[in-house]
Coordinates of C-alpha atoms in Angstrom, one line a residue:
M1 CA -4.0 20.5 -7.0
N2 CA -2.8 19.7 -3.6
G3 CA 0.2 18.9 -1.8
T4 CA 1.9 17.9 1.6
A5 CA 5.2 18.3 3.1
I6 CA 6.5 16.3 6.2
F7 CA 9.4 17.0 8.4
A8 CA 10.5 14.5 10.8
F9 CA 13.2 14.5 13.7
S10 CA 13.3 10.9 14.7
D11 CA 15.5 8.3 16.6
D12 CA 15.3 4.5 17.4
F13 CA 16.8 4.6 21.2
G14 CA 17.1 2.1 23.9
D15 CA 19.4 -0.2 25.8
S16 CA 19.7 -3.0 23.2
V17 CA 22.4 -3.3 20.5
F18 CA 19.3 -2.9 18.0
E19 CA 18.7 0.8 19.3
D20 CA 22.5 1.5 19.5
A21 CA 22.8 0.7 15.9
N22 CA 20.7 4.0 14.9
N23 CA 21.5 7.7 15.1
T24 CA 19.3 10.7 15.3
V25 CA 18.3 11.8 11.8
F26 CA 16.2 14.7 10.2
Q27 CA 14.3 13.3 7.2
S28 CA 11.6 14.8 5.0
R29 CA 9.0 13.9 2.0
V30 CA 6.9 16.1 -0.1
R31 CA 4.1 15.1 -2.6
L32 CA 2.2 17.1 -5.1
A33 CA -1.0 15.6 -6.7
F34 CA -2.6 17.0 -9.8
N35 CA -6.4 16.0 -10.0
T36 CA -7.9 16.4 -13.5
S37 CA -11.2 15.5 -14.6
F38 CA -12.7 15.4 -18.1
T39 CA -16.5 15.0 -17.4
G40 CA -16.9 16.0 -13.8
Q41 CA -17.4 12.4 -12.5
D42 CA -14.0 11.0 -13.6
R43 CA -10.7 11.8 -12.0
L44 CA -7.1 11.3 -13.4
L45 CA -4.7 11.5 -10.3
T46 CA -0.7 12.4 -11.1
R47 CA 1.2 12.7 -8.0
L48 CA 4.9 13.5 -7.7
Q49 CA 6.9 12.4 -4.8
G50 CA 10.3 13.1 -3.4
G51 CA 11.9 12.4 0.0
N52 CA 15.1 11.0 1.8
F53 CA 13.6 8.6 4.3
R54 CA 15.9 5.7 5.1
D55 CA 14.9 2.6 7.2
F56 CA 16.3 2.3 10.6
V57 CA 19.0 -0.2 10.4
N58 CA 19.2 -3.6 12.1
V59 CA 22.5 -4.8 13.7
P60 CA 24.8 -6.0 10.6
G61 CA 24.8 -9.7 10.5
I62 CA 21.3 -10.2 11.8
F63 CA 18.4 -10.8 9.3
I64 CA 15.1 -9.8 10.9
T65 CA 12.6 -9.5 7.9
P66 CA 12.1 -11.8 5.0
A67 CA 13.7 -9.0 2.5
T68 CA 14.8 -5.5 2.6
D69 CA 14.3 -2.3 0.5
A70 CA 17.9 -2.9 -1.1
S71 CA 16.7 -6.2 -2.6
N72 CA 13.5 -4.5 -4.0
T73 CA 11.7 -7.7 -3.3
R74 CA 10.1 -7.1 -0.1
F75 CA 6.9 -9.2 0.6
F76 CA 5.3 -7.1 3.4
D77 CA 5.6 -3.8 4.7
E78 CA 8.0 -3.5 7.9
Y79 CA 5.9 -2.2 10.7
G80 CA 8.9 -0.5 12.2
D81 CA 8.8 1.6 9.2
F82 CA 7.1 5.1 9.3
S83 CA 3.7 5.3 7.5
F84 CA 4.9 8.2 5.5
D85 CA 8.1 6.5 4.5
S86 CA 9.4 7.5 1.0
G87 CA 12.9 6.0 0.4
G88 CA 15.3 7.8 -2.1
D89 CA 17.4 10.8 -2.1
F90 CA 14.9 13.6 -3.5
A91 CA 14.7 12.1 -6.8
V92 CA 11.2 13.4 -7.6
A93 CA 9.3 11.0 -9.7
V94 CA 5.6 9.9 -10.5
D95 CA 4.9 7.6 -7.8
R96 CA 1.1 7.2 -8.4
L97 CA -0.9 7.6 -11.6
E98 CA -4.2 6.4 -11.5
Y99 CA -7.5 7.0 -13.6
R100 CA -10.9 6.3 -12.3
F101 CA -14.2 6.6 -13.9
P102 CA -18.1 5.6 -12.8
I103 CA -19.9 2.9 -14.9
G104 CA -23.5 2.0 -13.9
I105 CA -23.1 1.2 -9.8
G106 CA -19.6 0.9 -9.8
Q107 CA -16.3 2.9 -10.0
V108 CA -13.5 1.4 -12.4
Y109 CA -9.8 2.0 -11.6
L110 CA -6.9 2.0 -13.8
G111 CA -3.5 2.3 -12.3
A112 CA -0.4 2.7 -14.1
Q113 CA 1.9 3.3 -11.5
G114 CA 1.8 3.0 -7.5
Q115 CA -1.4 1.4 -7.5
R116 CA -2.4 -0.6 -4.3
I117 CA -5.1 -2.7 -2.9
S118 CA -6.0 0.2 -0.5
D119 CA -6.4 2.7 -3.2
I120 CA -9.4 0.6 -4.6
V121 CA -10.9 -0.6 -1.5
P122 CA -11.1 0.9 2.1
T123 CA -8.8 -0.6 4.6
I124 CA -11.6 -0.1 7.5
S125 CA -9.2 2.1 9.7
S126 CA -9.3 5.5 10.5
L127 CA -5.6 5.6 11.3
D128 CA -4.6 4.5 7.9
S129 CA -3.2 7.9 6.9
G130 CA 0.5 8.6 6.1
E131 CA 0.0 12.4 7.1
Q132 CA -2.7 12.3 9.9
G133 CA -2.6 8.7 11.1
T134 CA -0.1 6.5 13.2
L135 CA 3.6 7.1 13.0
S136 CA 4.0 3.5 12.0
S137 CA 2.8 1.3 9.3
F138 CA 1.1 -0.6 12.1
N139 CA -2.4 0.9 11.4
R140 CA -4.2 -1.5 9.3
N141 CA -4.9 -5.1 8.7
P142 CA -1.5 -6.5 7.0
I143 CA -3.5 -8.3 4.3
Y144 CA -3.6 -5.0 2.3
D145 CA 0.2 -5.1 2.1
L146 CA 0.4 -8.8 1.3
G147 CA 2.4 -9.1 -1.8
K148 CA 3.6 -5.7 -2.0
N149 CA 6.0 -6.3 -4.6
E150 CA 3.1 -7.5 -6.8
Q151 CA 1.2 -4.2 -6.4
R152 CA 1.9 -1.7 -8.9
I153 CA 0.0 -1.9 -12.1
G154 CA -3.6 -3.2 -12.6
F155 CA -6.9 -2.5 -12.7
G156 CA -10.2 -2.6 -10.3
I157 CA -13.7 -2.3 -9.7
T158 CA -15.9 -1.2 -6.6
L159 CA -19.7 -2.0 -7.0
D160 CA -22.1 -0.3 -4.5
L161 CA -24.5 -3.0 -4.1
S162 CA -26.6 -0.8 -1.6
D163 CA -26.2 2.4 0.8
D164 CA -24.6 -0.1 3.1
L165 CA -22.9 -2.6 1.1
Q166 CA -19.9 -2.7 -1.4
L167 CA -18.1 -5.4 -3.3
G168 CA -14.4 -4.4 -4.6
L169 CA -12.3 -6.6 -7.0
G170 CA -9.1 -6.2 -8.3
Y171 CA -5.8 -7.4 -10.0
L172 CA -2.5 -6.1 -9.8
T173 CA 1.0 -6.6 -11.0
G174 CA 4.6 -5.7 -10.0
R175 CA 5.9 -5.6 -13.7
G176 CA 2.6 -5.1 -15.7
N177 CA 4.8 -2.7 -18.1
D178 CA 7.4 -5.1 -18.6
P179 CA 7.0 -7.4 -21.8
A180 CA 10.0 -9.7 -20.8
E181 CA 9.6 -13.3 -19.9
R182 CA 7.7 -14.3 -16.7
A183 CA 6.5 -10.6 -16.6
G184 CA 3.7 -8.3 -18.2
L185 CA -0.1 -8.4 -17.0
F186 CA -0.6 -12.2 -16.9
D187 CA 2.7 -14.0 -17.1
G188 CA 4.3 -12.7 -14.1
G189 CA 3.5 -12.2 -10.3
Y190 CA 0.1 -10.7 -9.5
T191 CA -2.1 -9.7 -6.6
A192 CA -5.8 -10.8 -7.0
F193 CA -8.2 -9.7 -4.5
G194 CA -11.8 -9.0 -3.3
Q195 CA -13.4 -7.3 -0.4
L196 CA -16.9 -7.0 0.8
T197 CA -17.4 -3.7 3.0
F198 CA -20.3 -3.4 5.2
T199 CA -20.9 0.0 6.7
P200 CA -24.1 0.3 8.8
G201 CA -24.0 3.4 10.9
T202 CA -20.9 3.7 13.0
L203 CA -20.0 -0.1 12.3
K204 CA -17.3 -0.7 9.4
L205 CA -16.7 -4.4 8.8
G206 CA -14.5 -5.7 5.9
L207 CA -14.1 -9.3 4.5
T208 CA -11.0 -9.4 2.3
Y209 CA -9.4 -12.4 0.3
T210 CA -6.1 -12.1 -1.7
N211 CA -4.3 -14.2 -4.0
V212 CA -0.8 -13.5 -4.6
Y213 CA 1.7 -15.3 -6.9
S214 CA 5.1 -14.1 -6.8
S215 CA 8.0 -15.3 -8.8
H216 CA 11.5 -14.0 -8.6
Q217 CA 14.6 -15.1 -10.4
V218 CA 17.1 -16.6 -7.8
A219 CA 19.7 -17.7 -10.6
T220 CA 20.3 -17.6 -14.3
G221 CA 17.0 -19.1 -15.8
I222 CA 15.8 -20.2 -12.2
F223 CA 12.8 -18.7 -10.9
S224 CA 11.3 -19.2 -7.1
P225 CA 7.7 -19.0 -7.2
S226 CA 5.2 -18.8 -4.3
V227 CA 1.5 -18.7 -3.9
Y228 CA -0.4 -17.4 -1.1
N229 CA -4.3 -17.2 -0.3
S230 CA -5.2 -15.1 2.5
Y231 CA -8.3 -14.4 4.4
G232 CA -9.0 -11.2 6.8
I233 CA -11.7 -9.6 8.9
S234 CA -11.3 -6.0 9.8
F235 CA -13.8 -3.8 11.8
E236 CA -14.2 -0.4 13.2
L237 CA -16.9 0.7 15.9
G238 CA -17.1 4.5 16.3
L239 CA -18.5 4.9 19.8
T240 CA -18.3 8.6 19.7
D241 CA -17.0 11.2 17.2
A242 CA -13.7 10.8 18.8
F243 CA -13.2 7.6 20.0
F244 CA -13.5 4.0 18.2
I245 CA -12.2 0.5 18.5
G246 CA -11.3 -1.8 15.7
G247 CA -8.8 -4.6 14.7

């Protein structure tokens, strides 16, 4: 068992009308993770989270991002958000439930809640940490957040092809637990992905592909589908133990 608590005093300030629309806030988030093993090689992760983070608001009437938290259909992370954002009003809930186990040269991942691409394959970024990385979500290739609303429930596998080469594959859905029409594991939106990760010495290199199908009801019986095919390259080179470059 392990846990983290974050306390943040923050403000968005400056001379523009955007900064003037926000006030200074004191926000916090707490997580408690329970790690259980049945064989010594597998892991069942159950994580509880509670917090009261709310995004800094934009000027009323000005629409900047494709979707907002209130719509629950945001397609990307907003990179003005904190990397440790939680939302909510301290309504404690299971925000992550995952079971992983080894099979041959691979690891199988079964995600029942809160599963993301970055929980299965590495993001090739030492700054990708909500507790010890960057303050904002601008800390990794945005391809891992593509189709965020279609990443929650699913499965994946990583195969260690050699000491330096790993192949990761996965399939995630946003409503995999819902038996309704245009939902479930295979009749609704999804995110399918693959990544080849190369890690020789101090170099990390990731070649990533994602295929996202997203469909949301815009009126009674009318759905608006979108399909995205995306390709990404991420790298990081450690020059010393404390200095690295990447992108």
